[in-house]
Short mmCIF file of C-alpha atoms in Angstrom, two decimals:
data_model
loop_
_atom_site.label_atom_id
_atom_site.label_comp_id
_atom_site.label_asym_id
_atom_site.label_seq_id
_atom_site.Cartn_x
_atom_site.Cartn_y
_atom_site.Cartn_z
CA MET A 1 3.77 -44.98 -16.84
CA VAL A 2 3.72 -44.98 -20.54
CA THR A 3 4.85 -41.82 -22.12
CA ARG A 4 3.26 -40.48 -25.37
CA VAL A 5 6.09 -39.98 -27.93
CA GLN A 6 6.76 -36.73 -29.75
CA SER A 7 7.12 -35.92 -33.51
CA GLY A 8 10.47 -36.68 -35.19
CA SER A 9 11.72 -40.15 -35.63
CA LEU A 10 8.81 -42.09 -34.44
CA SER A 11 10.27 -45.61 -34.59
CA THR A 12 13.35 -44.31 -32.62
CA ALA A 13 11.17 -42.59 -30.09
CA VAL A 14 8.93 -45.63 -29.70
CA ARG A 15 12.05 -47.87 -29.38
CA ASP A 16 13.43 -45.82 -26.57
CA GLU A 17 10.05 -46.01 -24.79
CA LEU A 18 9.91 -49.68 -25.14
CA ILE A 19 13.23 -50.04 -23.72
CA ARG A 20 12.13 -47.81 -20.84
CA LEU A 21 9.04 -50.02 -20.28
CA ILE A 22 11.11 -53.19 -20.16
CA THR A 23 13.79 -51.63 -17.78
CA THR A 24 11.08 -50.32 -15.46
CA ALA A 25 9.45 -53.88 -15.43
CA VAL A 26 6.07 -52.49 -17.01
CA LEU A 27 6.98 -55.07 -19.68
CA LYS A 28 8.52 -58.18 -18.21
CA PRO A 29 10.64 -61.07 -19.94
CA GLY A 30 8.28 -63.18 -21.75
CA ASP A 31 5.43 -60.42 -22.10
CA ARG A 32 3.88 -59.96 -25.60
CA LEU A 33 4.00 -56.61 -27.14
CA ASN A 34 0.44 -55.81 -27.86
CA GLU A 35 0.82 -53.46 -30.89
CA VAL A 36 -2.70 -52.08 -30.83
CA HIS A 37 -2.59 -51.05 -27.21
CA LEU A 38 0.96 -49.64 -27.29
CA ALA A 39 0.29 -47.67 -30.38
CA GLU A 40 -3.11 -46.13 -28.58
CA GLN A 41 -1.04 -45.28 -25.47
CA LEU A 42 2.05 -43.97 -27.29
CA GLY A 43 -0.32 -41.90 -29.55
CA VAL A 44 1.17 -43.44 -32.88
CA SER A 45 0.08 -45.94 -35.48
CA ARG A 46 0.93 -49.49 -35.36
CA GLY A 47 3.75 -49.14 -37.87
CA PRO A 48 6.27 -47.36 -35.76
CA VAL A 49 5.58 -49.78 -32.90
CA ARG A 50 6.15 -52.81 -35.28
CA GLU A 51 9.35 -51.12 -36.74
CA ALA A 52 10.73 -50.38 -33.30
CA ALA A 53 9.94 -54.03 -32.20
CA ARG A 54 11.90 -55.39 -35.33
CA GLU A 55 14.84 -53.09 -34.20
CA LEU A 56 14.72 -54.27 -30.59
CA GLU A 57 14.83 -57.98 -32.10
CA GLY A 58 17.93 -56.96 -33.88
CA LEU A 59 19.44 -56.02 -30.52
CA GLY A 60 18.38 -59.13 -28.78
CA LEU A 61 15.77 -57.45 -26.66
CA THR A 62 12.67 -58.96 -28.22
CA ILE A 63 11.84 -62.02 -30.30
CA SER A 64 9.24 -62.59 -32.90
CA ARG A 65 7.01 -65.72 -33.06
CA PRO A 66 5.12 -66.66 -36.22
CA ARG A 67 1.36 -65.55 -36.12
CA GLN A 68 1.94 -64.35 -32.48
CA GLY A 69 3.95 -61.25 -32.75
CA PHE A 70 6.74 -59.83 -30.69
CA TYR A 71 7.64 -60.70 -27.05
CA VAL A 72 10.18 -59.30 -24.62
CA ALA A 73 13.31 -61.49 -24.62
CA ASP A 74 13.81 -63.93 -21.79
CA TYR A 75 17.46 -64.57 -21.14
CA SER A 76 18.69 -68.05 -19.81
CA ASP A 77 21.78 -68.27 -17.72
CA ALA A 78 23.69 -69.57 -20.70
CA GLU A 79 22.73 -66.59 -22.70
CA ILE A 80 23.82 -64.12 -19.91
CA ILE A 81 27.20 -65.85 -19.90
CA ASP A 82 27.41 -65.53 -23.71
CA ILE A 83 26.60 -61.71 -23.49
CA TYR A 84 29.44 -61.25 -20.91
CA GLU A 85 31.92 -63.32 -22.66
CA VAL A 86 31.42 -61.23 -25.83
CA GLY A 87 31.64 -58.21 -23.54
CA ALA A 88 35.19 -59.40 -22.62
CA TRP A 89 36.22 -59.54 -26.43
CA VAL A 90 34.49 -56.15 -27.24
CA GLY A 91 36.19 -54.47 -24.17
CA GLN A 92 39.61 -55.37 -25.46
CA ALA A 93 38.76 -54.23 -28.92
CA VAL A 94 37.48 -50.80 -27.45
CA VAL A 95 40.64 -50.45 -25.51
CA HIS A 96 42.70 -51.26 -28.68
CA ASP A 97 40.72 -48.87 -30.71
CA PHE A 98 41.01 -45.85 -28.36
CA MET A 99 44.79 -46.53 -27.69
CA THR A 100 45.52 -46.72 -31.45
CA TYR A 101 43.46 -43.96 -32.93
CA SER A 102 42.54 -41.44 -30.18
CA ASP A 103 44.67 -38.87 -28.47
CA LEU A 104 45.25 -38.35 -24.76
CA ALA A 105 42.88 -35.26 -24.74
CA ALA A 106 40.05 -37.35 -25.97
CA ARG A 107 40.52 -39.95 -23.35
CA ARG A 108 40.86 -37.50 -20.62
CA GLU A 109 37.65 -35.83 -21.69
CA ILE A 110 35.91 -39.38 -21.42
CA LEU A 111 37.55 -39.87 -18.08
CA ALA A 112 36.02 -36.56 -16.83
CA ASP A 113 32.59 -37.54 -18.33
CA ILE A 114 32.19 -40.40 -15.92
CA ALA A 115 31.17 -37.61 -13.33
CA THR A 116 27.77 -37.48 -15.24
CA ILE A 117 26.92 -41.08 -14.27
CA SER A 118 24.37 -40.79 -11.40
CA ARG A 119 24.09 -42.75 -8.14
CA ALA A 120 20.69 -41.33 -7.24
CA SER A 121 18.84 -44.47 -8.06
CA THR A 122 19.23 -47.81 -10.08
CA GLN A 123 17.13 -46.40 -12.82
CA ALA A 124 18.98 -43.09 -12.94
CA PHE A 125 22.30 -44.90 -12.87
CA SER A 126 21.36 -47.30 -15.61
CA GLU A 127 20.13 -44.51 -17.96
CA THR A 128 23.26 -42.22 -17.32
CA LEU A 129 25.56 -45.21 -17.72
CA LEU A 130 24.17 -45.99 -21.06
CA ALA A 131 24.27 -42.33 -22.06
CA PHE A 132 27.93 -42.03 -21.02
CA ARG A 133 28.69 -45.28 -22.98
CA GLN A 134 26.80 -43.97 -26.09
CA ARG A 135 28.92 -40.80 -25.90
CA PHE A 136 32.26 -42.60 -25.87
CA VAL A 137 31.03 -45.17 -28.52
CA ALA A 138 30.52 -42.14 -30.96
CA GLN A 139 34.31 -41.63 -30.76
CA ILE A 140 35.26 -45.27 -31.64
CA HIS A 141 37.23 -45.15 -34.90
CA ASN A 142 36.11 -48.63 -36.19
CA ARG A 143 32.35 -48.19 -37.09
CA TYR A 144 31.63 -51.94 -37.03
CA LEU A 145 33.05 -52.14 -33.49
CA ALA A 146 31.10 -49.02 -32.43
CA GLU A 147 27.93 -50.77 -33.73
CA HIS A 148 28.63 -53.94 -31.74
CA ALA A 149 29.74 -52.15 -28.71
CA LEU A 150 26.46 -50.16 -28.59
CA SER A 151 24.36 -53.19 -29.11
CA LEU A 152 26.24 -54.87 -26.30
CA TYR A 153 25.75 -51.94 -23.84
CA ARG A 154 21.97 -51.86 -24.67
CA ARG A 155 21.86 -55.59 -23.66
CA TYR A 156 23.73 -54.74 -20.49
CA TYR A 157 21.09 -52.16 -19.85
CA ILE A 158 18.36 -54.74 -20.23
CA VAL A 159 19.99 -57.33 -18.02
CA ALA A 160 20.76 -54.93 -15.26
CA ALA A 161 17.13 -54.26 -14.98
CA LEU A 162 16.23 -57.87 -14.45
CA ILE A 163 18.68 -58.73 -11.77
CA ARG A 164 17.62 -59.31 -8.16
CA ALA A 165 20.57 -57.54 -6.44
CA GLU A 166 20.39 -56.96 -2.67
CA ASP A 167 23.31 -54.46 -2.63
CA ALA A 168 22.46 -52.20 -5.61
CA ALA A 169 24.52 -49.29 -4.30
CA GLY A 170 27.63 -51.58 -3.88
CA ARG A 171 27.05 -52.74 -7.49
CA ILE A 172 26.66 -49.20 -8.77
CA ALA A 173 29.93 -48.21 -6.93
CA ARG A 174 31.92 -51.18 -8.41
CA ILE A 175 30.72 -50.21 -11.94
CA ILE A 176 31.57 -46.61 -11.56
CA ASP A 177 34.92 -47.40 -9.83
CA THR A 178 35.87 -49.71 -12.76
CA GLN A 179 35.01 -46.99 -15.40
CA GLN A 180 37.15 -44.60 -13.42
CA ALA A 181 40.06 -47.09 -13.17
CA LEU A 182 39.83 -48.04 -16.85
CA TRP A 183 39.70 -44.53 -18.28
CA SER A 184 42.38 -43.31 -15.92
CA ALA A 185 44.67 -46.13 -17.29
CA MET A 186 43.68 -45.08 -20.88
CA ALA A 187 44.24 -41.34 -20.01
CA ALA A 188 47.69 -42.33 -18.70
CA ASP A 189 48.69 -44.13 -21.94
CA ASP A 190 48.78 -47.49 -19.84
CA ARG A 191 47.33 -50.03 -22.46
CA ALA A 192 48.32 -53.17 -20.41
CA LEU A 193 46.56 -51.95 -17.31
CA ALA A 194 43.48 -50.92 -19.27
CA GLU A 195 43.37 -54.50 -20.73
CA ARG A 196 43.90 -56.12 -17.47
CA ILE A 197 40.94 -54.12 -15.90
CA MET A 198 38.66 -55.10 -18.73
CA ALA A 199 39.47 -58.79 -18.50
CA GLU A 200 39.16 -58.96 -14.62
CA ASP A 201 35.79 -57.03 -14.72
CA ALA A 202 34.47 -59.35 -17.44
CA ALA A 203 35.38 -62.49 -15.54
CA TYR A 204 33.74 -60.86 -12.35
CA TRP A 205 30.32 -60.29 -14.00
CA ILE A 206 30.31 -63.75 -15.86
CA LYS A 207 30.53 -65.36 -12.45
CA ASP A 208 28.27 -62.84 -10.67
CA VAL A 209 25.27 -62.30 -13.04
CA PRO A 210 23.95 -65.61 -14.33
CA PRO A 211 23.02 -67.12 -10.63
CA ARG A 212 20.94 -63.89 -9.89
CA PHE A 213 18.47 -64.94 -12.63
CA HIS A 214 17.60 -68.03 -10.57
CA LYS A 215 16.54 -65.97 -7.53
CA SER A 216 12.94 -64.50 -7.55
CA PRO A 217 10.47 -63.30 -4.98
CA SER A 218 8.14 -65.85 -3.56
CA GLY A 219 5.36 -66.93 -5.92
CA ASP A 220 7.32 -65.77 -9.11
CA ARG A 221 8.65 -68.25 -11.66
CA PRO A 222 12.57 -68.49 -11.40
CA GLU A 223 14.31 -65.99 -13.42
CA GLY A 224 15.98 -67.19 -16.61
CA THR A 225 13.44 -69.98 -17.14
CA GLN A 226 11.36 -69.88 -20.33
CA GLU A 227 7.68 -69.68 -20.44
CA ASN A 228 5.36 -71.65 -22.79
CA PRO A 229 5.80 -69.80 -26.15
CA SER A 230 2.11 -70.17 -26.71
CA LYS A 231 1.23 -68.48 -23.37
CA ASP A 232 -0.04 -64.99 -24.09
CA ARG A 233 0.43 -63.03 -20.87
CA THR A 234 -1.64 -59.80 -20.23
CA THR A 235 0.73 -56.93 -19.19
CA PRO A 236 -0.11 -53.68 -17.46
CA VAL A 237 0.28 -51.83 -20.83
CA GLU A 238 -2.07 -54.43 -22.51
CA ALA A 239 -4.59 -53.92 -19.78
CA GLY A 240 -4.58 -50.02 -20.19
CA GLN A 241 -2.77 -49.39 -16.91
CA ALA A 242 0.02 -46.84 -16.48
CA GLY A 243 2.17 -49.08 -14.31
CA ARG A 244 2.26 -51.80 -11.91
#
């Protein structure tokens, strides 16, 4: 279902709604963002939709094609590996930043904040995990690192929504347990352990995630493959439908 945005920062509200549409598969990898229909359904002009699409392009969530408009990004397995390799470097930098500039009280507060991550559903988990990460990113001392970390975590949010995972509950538990272990080490002022946890976690996901983009239900194209760029698929949003 498409949610009409409220007053305030329209481009930000539209951006958040487009992210939600992508993560709930209303908009799928390779789908074109029909600015006219999206603007009508969101109750805004085309300007905020275009501005939000450009912002998502900067985050790697959409791509623009000359004279065709914006499309939802369609990640290849190589691109997924690149994302998680960068994640390993950013993770180490985040550990360094917190261990250098924050105090134990701040790290313990972040550790306690892990309890806000929901296990109720995959969607609730993804949204609350991103919100948790946004809160601790706001405490990063180096603002350039904070900017890159937030961009990376938003990519994780999108990638997670596209994965065909048989054991969603197990994956959720692993991620929460890793966050618990990481911030416990940080709260205990154990930098070496925190760095090891981040390195091992990154190595796990680099191996785990890419193959899942080649799994798809019968009749669907393999995940991670690229569509013909000139092909303009009609999406539920473009057809004026609320969902699948």
